[in-house]
XYZ file of C-alpha atoms in Angstrom:
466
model
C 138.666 86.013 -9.127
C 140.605 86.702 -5.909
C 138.367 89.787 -5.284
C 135.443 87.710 -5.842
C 136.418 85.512 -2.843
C 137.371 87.907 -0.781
C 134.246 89.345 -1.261
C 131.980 86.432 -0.664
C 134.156 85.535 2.542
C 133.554 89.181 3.795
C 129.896 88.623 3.840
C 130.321 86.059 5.900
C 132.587 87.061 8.416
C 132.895 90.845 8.586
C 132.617 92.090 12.155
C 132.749 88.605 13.899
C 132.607 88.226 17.219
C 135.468 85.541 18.839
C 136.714 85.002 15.482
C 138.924 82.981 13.994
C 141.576 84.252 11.375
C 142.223 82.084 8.304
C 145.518 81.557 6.741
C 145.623 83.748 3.690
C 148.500 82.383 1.767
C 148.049 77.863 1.312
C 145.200 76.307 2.732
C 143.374 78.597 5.259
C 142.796 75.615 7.831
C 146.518 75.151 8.427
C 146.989 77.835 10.949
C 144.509 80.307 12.262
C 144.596 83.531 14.957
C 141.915 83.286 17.876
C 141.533 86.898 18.333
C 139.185 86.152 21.221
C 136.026 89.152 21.282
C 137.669 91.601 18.775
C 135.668 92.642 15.333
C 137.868 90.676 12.863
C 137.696 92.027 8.992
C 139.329 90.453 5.920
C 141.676 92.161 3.571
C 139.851 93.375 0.206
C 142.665 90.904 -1.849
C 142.409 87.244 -0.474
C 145.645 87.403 0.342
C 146.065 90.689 2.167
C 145.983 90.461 5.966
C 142.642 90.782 8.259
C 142.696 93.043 10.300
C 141.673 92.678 14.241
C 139.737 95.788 16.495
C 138.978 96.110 20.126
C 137.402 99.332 20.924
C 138.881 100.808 24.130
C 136.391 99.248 26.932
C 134.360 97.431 25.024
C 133.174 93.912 27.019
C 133.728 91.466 24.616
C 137.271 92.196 23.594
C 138.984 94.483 26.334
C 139.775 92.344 29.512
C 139.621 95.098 31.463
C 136.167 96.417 30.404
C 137.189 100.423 31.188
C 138.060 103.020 29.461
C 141.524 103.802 29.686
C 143.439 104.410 26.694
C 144.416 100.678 26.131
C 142.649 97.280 25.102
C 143.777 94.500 26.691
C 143.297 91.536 24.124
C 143.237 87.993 24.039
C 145.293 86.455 21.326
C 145.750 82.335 20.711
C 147.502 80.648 18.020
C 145.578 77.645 15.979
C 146.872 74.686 14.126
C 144.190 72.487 11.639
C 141.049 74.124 12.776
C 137.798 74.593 11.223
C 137.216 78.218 9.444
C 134.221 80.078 7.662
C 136.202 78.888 4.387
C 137.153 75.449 5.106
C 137.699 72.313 6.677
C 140.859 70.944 7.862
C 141.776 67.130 6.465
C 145.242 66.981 8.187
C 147.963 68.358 10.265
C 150.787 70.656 9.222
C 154.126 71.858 10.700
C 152.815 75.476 11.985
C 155.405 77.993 13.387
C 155.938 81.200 15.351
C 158.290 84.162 13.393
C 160.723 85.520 15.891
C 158.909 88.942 14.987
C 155.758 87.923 16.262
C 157.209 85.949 19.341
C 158.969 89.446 20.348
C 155.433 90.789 20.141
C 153.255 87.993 22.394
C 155.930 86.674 24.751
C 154.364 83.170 26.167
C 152.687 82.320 22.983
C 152.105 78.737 22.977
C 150.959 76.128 19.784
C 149.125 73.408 20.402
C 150.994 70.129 21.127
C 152.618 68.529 17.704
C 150.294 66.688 16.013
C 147.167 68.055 17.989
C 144.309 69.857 16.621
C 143.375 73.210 18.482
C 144.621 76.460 20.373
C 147.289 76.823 21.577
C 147.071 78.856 25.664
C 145.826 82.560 24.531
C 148.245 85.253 26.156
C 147.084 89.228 26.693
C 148.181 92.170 24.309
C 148.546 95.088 26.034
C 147.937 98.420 23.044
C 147.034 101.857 23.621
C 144.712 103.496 21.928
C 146.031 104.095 18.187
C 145.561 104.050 14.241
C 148.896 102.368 13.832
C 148.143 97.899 14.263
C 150.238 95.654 15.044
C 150.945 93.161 12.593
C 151.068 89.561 13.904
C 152.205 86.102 11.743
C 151.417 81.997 11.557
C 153.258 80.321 8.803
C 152.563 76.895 7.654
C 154.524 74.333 6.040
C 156.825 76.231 3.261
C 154.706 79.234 2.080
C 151.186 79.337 3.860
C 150.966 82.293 6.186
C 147.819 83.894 8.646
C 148.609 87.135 9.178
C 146.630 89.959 11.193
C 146.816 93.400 12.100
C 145.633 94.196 15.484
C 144.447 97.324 16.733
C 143.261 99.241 19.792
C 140.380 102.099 18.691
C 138.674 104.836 20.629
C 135.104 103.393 21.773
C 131.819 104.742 19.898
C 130.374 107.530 22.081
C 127.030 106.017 21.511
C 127.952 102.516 23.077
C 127.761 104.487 26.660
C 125.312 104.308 29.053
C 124.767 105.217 32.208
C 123.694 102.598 34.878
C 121.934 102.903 38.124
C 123.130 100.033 40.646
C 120.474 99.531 43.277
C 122.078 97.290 46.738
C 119.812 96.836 49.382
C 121.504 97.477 52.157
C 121.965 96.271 56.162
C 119.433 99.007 57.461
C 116.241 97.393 58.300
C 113.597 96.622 55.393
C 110.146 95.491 55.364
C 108.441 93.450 53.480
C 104.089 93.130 54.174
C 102.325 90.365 52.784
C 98.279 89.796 52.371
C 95.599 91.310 54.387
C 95.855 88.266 57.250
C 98.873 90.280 58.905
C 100.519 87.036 59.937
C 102.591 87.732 56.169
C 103.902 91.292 57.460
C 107.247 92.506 58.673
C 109.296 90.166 57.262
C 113.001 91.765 56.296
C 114.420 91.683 52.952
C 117.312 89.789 51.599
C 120.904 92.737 52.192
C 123.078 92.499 49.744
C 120.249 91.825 47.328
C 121.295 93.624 43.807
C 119.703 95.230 40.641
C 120.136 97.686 38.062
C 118.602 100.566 35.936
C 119.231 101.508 32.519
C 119.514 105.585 32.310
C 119.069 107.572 29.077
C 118.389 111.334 28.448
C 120.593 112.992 30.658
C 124.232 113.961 31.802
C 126.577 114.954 34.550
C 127.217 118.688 33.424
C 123.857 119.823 31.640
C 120.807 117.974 32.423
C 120.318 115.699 35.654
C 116.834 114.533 34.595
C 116.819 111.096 33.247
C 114.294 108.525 31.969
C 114.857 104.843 33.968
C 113.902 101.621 33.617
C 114.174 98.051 35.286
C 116.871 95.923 32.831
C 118.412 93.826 35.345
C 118.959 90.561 33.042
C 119.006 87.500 35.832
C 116.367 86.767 38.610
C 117.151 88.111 42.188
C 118.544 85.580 45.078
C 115.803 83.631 46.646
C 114.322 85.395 49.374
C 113.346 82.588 52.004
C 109.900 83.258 54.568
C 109.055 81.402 56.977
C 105.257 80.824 58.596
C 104.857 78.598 61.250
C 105.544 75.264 59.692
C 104.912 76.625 55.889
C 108.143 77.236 54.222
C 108.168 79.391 51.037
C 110.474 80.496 49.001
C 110.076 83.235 46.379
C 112.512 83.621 43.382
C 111.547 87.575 42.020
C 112.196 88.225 37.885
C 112.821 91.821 37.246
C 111.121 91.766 33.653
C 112.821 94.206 30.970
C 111.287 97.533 31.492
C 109.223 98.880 28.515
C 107.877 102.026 30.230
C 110.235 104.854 31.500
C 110.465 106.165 34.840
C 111.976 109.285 36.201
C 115.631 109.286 37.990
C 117.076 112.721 39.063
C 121.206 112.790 39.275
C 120.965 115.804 41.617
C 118.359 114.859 43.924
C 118.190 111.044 43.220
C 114.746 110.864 43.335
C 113.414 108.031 41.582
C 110.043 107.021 40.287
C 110.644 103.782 38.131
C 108.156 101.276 37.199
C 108.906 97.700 37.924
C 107.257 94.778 36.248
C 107.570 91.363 38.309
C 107.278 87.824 37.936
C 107.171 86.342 41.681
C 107.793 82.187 41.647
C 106.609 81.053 44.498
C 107.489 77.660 46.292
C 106.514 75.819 49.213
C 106.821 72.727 50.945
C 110.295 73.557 50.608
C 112.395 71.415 53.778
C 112.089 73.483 57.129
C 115.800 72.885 57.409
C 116.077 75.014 54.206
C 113.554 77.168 53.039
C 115.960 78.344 50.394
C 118.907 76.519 49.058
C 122.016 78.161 50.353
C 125.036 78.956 48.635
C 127.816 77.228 51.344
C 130.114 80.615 50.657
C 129.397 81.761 54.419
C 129.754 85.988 53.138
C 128.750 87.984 50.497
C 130.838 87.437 47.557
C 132.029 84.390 48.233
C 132.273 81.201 46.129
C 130.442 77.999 47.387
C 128.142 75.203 46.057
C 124.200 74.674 46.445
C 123.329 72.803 49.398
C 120.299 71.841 47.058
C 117.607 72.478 44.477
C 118.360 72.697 41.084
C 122.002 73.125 41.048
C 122.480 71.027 44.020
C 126.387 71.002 44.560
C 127.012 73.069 41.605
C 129.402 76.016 42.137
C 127.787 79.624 43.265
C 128.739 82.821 43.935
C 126.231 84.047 47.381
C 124.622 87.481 46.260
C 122.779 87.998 49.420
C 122.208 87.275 53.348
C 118.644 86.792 55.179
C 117.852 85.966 58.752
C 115.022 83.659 58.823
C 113.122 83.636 62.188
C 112.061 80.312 63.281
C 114.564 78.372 61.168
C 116.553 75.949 63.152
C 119.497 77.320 61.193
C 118.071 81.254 60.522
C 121.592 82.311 58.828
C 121.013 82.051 54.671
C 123.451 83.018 52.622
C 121.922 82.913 49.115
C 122.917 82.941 45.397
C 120.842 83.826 42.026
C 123.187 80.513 41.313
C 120.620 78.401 43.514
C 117.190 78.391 42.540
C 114.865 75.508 44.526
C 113.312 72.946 42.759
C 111.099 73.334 39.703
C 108.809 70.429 41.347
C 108.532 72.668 44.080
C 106.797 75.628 42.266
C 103.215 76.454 43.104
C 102.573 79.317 40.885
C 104.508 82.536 38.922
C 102.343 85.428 40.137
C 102.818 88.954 37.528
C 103.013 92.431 39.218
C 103.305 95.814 38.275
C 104.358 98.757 40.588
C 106.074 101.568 41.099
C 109.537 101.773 43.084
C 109.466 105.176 44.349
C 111.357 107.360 46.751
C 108.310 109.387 47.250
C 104.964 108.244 48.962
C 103.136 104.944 47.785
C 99.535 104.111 48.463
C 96.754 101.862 48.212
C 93.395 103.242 48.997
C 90.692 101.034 50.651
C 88.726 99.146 51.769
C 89.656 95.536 49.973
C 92.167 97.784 47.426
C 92.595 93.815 45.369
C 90.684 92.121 42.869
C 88.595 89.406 44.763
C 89.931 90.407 48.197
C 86.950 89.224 50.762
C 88.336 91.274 54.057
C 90.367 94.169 54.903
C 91.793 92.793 58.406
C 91.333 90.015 61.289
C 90.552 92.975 63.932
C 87.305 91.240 64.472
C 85.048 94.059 66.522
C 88.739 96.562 67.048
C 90.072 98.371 64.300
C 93.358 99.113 62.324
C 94.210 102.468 63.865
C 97.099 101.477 66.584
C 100.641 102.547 65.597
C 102.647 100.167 66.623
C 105.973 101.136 64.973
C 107.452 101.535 68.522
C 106.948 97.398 68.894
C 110.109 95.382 67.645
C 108.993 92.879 65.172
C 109.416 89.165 65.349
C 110.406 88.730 61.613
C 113.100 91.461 62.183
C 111.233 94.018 59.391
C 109.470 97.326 60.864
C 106.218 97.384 62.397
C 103.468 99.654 60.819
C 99.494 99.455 62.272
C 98.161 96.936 64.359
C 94.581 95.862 65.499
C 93.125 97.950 68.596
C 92.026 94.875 69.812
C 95.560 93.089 69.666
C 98.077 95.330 69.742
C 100.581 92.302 68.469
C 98.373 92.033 65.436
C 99.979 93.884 62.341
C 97.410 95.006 59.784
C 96.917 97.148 56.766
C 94.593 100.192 57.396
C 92.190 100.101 54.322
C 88.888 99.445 56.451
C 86.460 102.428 56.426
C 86.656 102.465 60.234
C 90.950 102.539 59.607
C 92.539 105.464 58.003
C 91.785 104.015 54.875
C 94.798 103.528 52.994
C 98.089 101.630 53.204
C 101.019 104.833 52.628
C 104.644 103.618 52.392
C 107.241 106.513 52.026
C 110.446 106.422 50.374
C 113.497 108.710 50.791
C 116.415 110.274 48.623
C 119.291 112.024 49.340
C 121.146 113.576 46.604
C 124.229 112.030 45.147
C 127.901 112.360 46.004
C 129.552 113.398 44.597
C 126.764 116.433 44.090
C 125.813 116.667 40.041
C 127.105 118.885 38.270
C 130.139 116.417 38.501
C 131.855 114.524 35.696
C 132.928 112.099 38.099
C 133.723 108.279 37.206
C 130.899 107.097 39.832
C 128.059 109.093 42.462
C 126.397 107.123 45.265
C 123.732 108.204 47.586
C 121.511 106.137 50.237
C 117.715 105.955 49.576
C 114.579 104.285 50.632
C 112.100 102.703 48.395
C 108.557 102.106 48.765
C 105.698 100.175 47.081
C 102.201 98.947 47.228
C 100.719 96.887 45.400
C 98.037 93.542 45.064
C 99.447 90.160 45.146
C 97.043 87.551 43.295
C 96.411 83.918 44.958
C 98.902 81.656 44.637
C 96.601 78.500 43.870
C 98.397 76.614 47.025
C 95.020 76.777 49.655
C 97.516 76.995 52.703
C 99.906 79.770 51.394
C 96.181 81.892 50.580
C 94.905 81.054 54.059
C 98.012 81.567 56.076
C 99.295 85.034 54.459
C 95.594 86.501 53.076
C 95.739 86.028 49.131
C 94.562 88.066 46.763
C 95.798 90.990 49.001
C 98.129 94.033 49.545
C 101.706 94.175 49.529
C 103.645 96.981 50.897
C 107.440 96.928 50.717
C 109.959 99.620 52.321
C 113.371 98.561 50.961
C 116.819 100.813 52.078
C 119.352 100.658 49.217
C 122.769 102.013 48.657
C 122.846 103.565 45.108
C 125.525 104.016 42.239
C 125.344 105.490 39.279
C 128.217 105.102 36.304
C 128.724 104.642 33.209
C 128.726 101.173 31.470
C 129.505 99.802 28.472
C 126.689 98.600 26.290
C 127.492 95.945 22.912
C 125.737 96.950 19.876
């Protein structure tokens, strides 16, 4: 019979994430281990102890998330709470052994007569096949024992990770056909990642990539005349693989995006800010959905002609959902080669190429410094202060954005822990109309986008849950 429950109770609680131990000897709500993240595992008797793994690294049970030979654990002590095999009806006297108290210095119970956990304290254990046995008893003979333990972490649960930062040097960011949309500069500090499979740092450097950065980017705030918008980008999971080279770091990685846009935000704040004042840095909202909610500020942008241009901006902060005009989808490529976009009108139900008039886009104007701080490309012949994209057949005919790479440091073949390398991205690609008339008019929707964006790179090796 005592098999039989111990079976049915391992069905439901085998490999359990944050779970809580019952007490195997009297009732098993009386006293209870919170082994925090750790995969916790009944004994094959009822009364046997349950044992209590954290794999060396692993996220959800190893504070310190590396691998290094030793799990840091969380481990709290329960009195009259809820299990997988009961329900508590009252209190009982619970106690620490002296053994165990030698073992978790600073473990605390609950206060008497109150229901809960007790402050969790860390376990320290190296890597090893020998647990640590750890004990609740409960009035005169109930007892919730567990043996913890500190295992080598599954080879397979490895993964390496590309971090891409966009960085201070200047980016540029061209929007619609109208011109008034281009040179706009690009949120630094800005961050997201890339999942990479197939490859190594001794044997092959060629690996398949894709976009899996799992939150939306800060809100990148651009200003246009007296149109505020603010544009919240989603990095959708990638299903297609791109190409990533750990020697050369060369990169060719398709990028599926959802693009919110939102206008009529306030001209005082075309974004809400996060009120940390520097990358890193812990603040609140100054408003839209989280208004005065705590944030951490992910990114800086300079917005020309806002009476206060300095934002410092959080993913933590998104603006208003009233304030959303339309999500627009796009697909490109993030390259460090060459981009294009062949001409004339390159987008679905684009109606003009330029606003030239009788000139022409054929005047490189690169040398000019640009008023929205990004990097001039071609301007009109007939206004040399006119950006535009050159996909007219009297132009050059094509938009062409070119990327960069550098190979990585340190140089592959390298086992090291981390390699980082500076690059430049580039992209082109159709934006669709947004449905707001003004935003269409003023920027040139449907149109082209082009995008140069300087990053710093960093690849290493993560740990990834089952």
């Amino acid at each position: 019979m005592n098999s039989l429950i111990a079976l049915f109770i391992t069905l439901l609680v085998t490999s359990v994430s944050a779970a809580l131990v019952p007490q195997q000897r009297g009732t098993p709500c009386d006293a209870a281990w919170d082994v925090g993240g750790a995969e916790a595992t009944p004994g094959l008797e009822a009364r046997q102890p349950w044992d209590a793994v954290c794999a060396d690294g692993d996220p959800r049970c190893d504070l310190d998330g590396d691998e290094n030979r030793e799990c840091r654990m969380t481990i709290g002590a329960c009195v009259a709470v809820a299990t997988v095999s009961c329900t508590p009806r009252a209190i009982r006297k619970v106690r620490i052994p002296r053994a165990t108290r030698k073992k978790l210095p600073g473990l605390t119970l609950p206060p008497a007569g109150i229901a809960g956990c007790g402050d969790p304290v860390t376990l320290a254990l190296p890597v090893s096949d020998t647990p640590v046995p750890l004990t609740l008893r409960s009035g005169k003979r109930g007892a919730s024992r567990v043996r913890v333990r500190c295992k080598p972490l599954d080879p397979s649960l490895r993964r390496k990770e590309l971090l891409l930062r966009v960085s201070t040097t200047t980016s540029d960011f061209d929007w619609g056909w109208v011109g008034a949309g281009h040179n706009y500069a690009l949120s630094q500090g800005a961050r997201f990642t890339a999942c990479l499979s197939g490859c190594d740092d001794t044997t092959d450097p060629a690996c398949d990539v894709r976009a899996c950065t799992p939150k939306p980017l800060p809100p990148l705030p651009l200003l246009l005349g007296s149109l505020p918008v603010c544009l919240v980008l989603h990095i959708d999971e990638g299903q297609s693989l791109g190409t990533f080279d750990l020697a050369s770091g060369a990169l060719a990685m398709p990028v599926t995006l959802r693009a919110d846009v939102h206008a009529q935000m306030p001209l005082s704040d075309v974004c809400p800010r996060c009120s940390g004042g520097t990358i890193g840095a812990r603040g609140t909202c100054s408003n839209g959905e989280r208004q005065q909610q705590a944030c951490v500020v992910d990114a800086y942008s300079y917005v020309t002609g806002s009476s206060n241009p300095d934002y410092f901006l959080s993913s933590d902060c998104p603006p208003e959902a009233t304030k959303l005009v339309t999500s627009l989808a796009i697909a490109t490529m993030l390259t460090t080669g060459d981009s294009t976009l062949a001409g004339p009108t390159p987008c679905p139900e684009q109606f003009a190429d330029d606003v030239c008039g009788e000139g022409a886009c054929t005047v490189d104007c690169s040398g000019a410094e640009p008023t929205k701080r990004g990097i001039n490309q071609m301007c009109c012949s007939t206004d040399q202060w006119t950006p535009c994209f050159p996909t007219a057949p009297d132009s050059p005919g094509a938009i062409l954005r070119t990327g960069l790479a550098t190979p990585l440091t340190p140089a592959w073949p390298s086992p090291a822990a981390s390699h980082t390398a500076g690059a430049v991205l580039a992209a082109t690609f159709c934006s669709p109309k947004t449905t707001d008339q003004s935003v269409d008019i003023l920027y040139g929707l449907p149109g082209p986008v082009a995008l140069l964006l300087p990053v710093d790179m960093e690849v290493h090796t993560v740990i990834a849950p089952p």
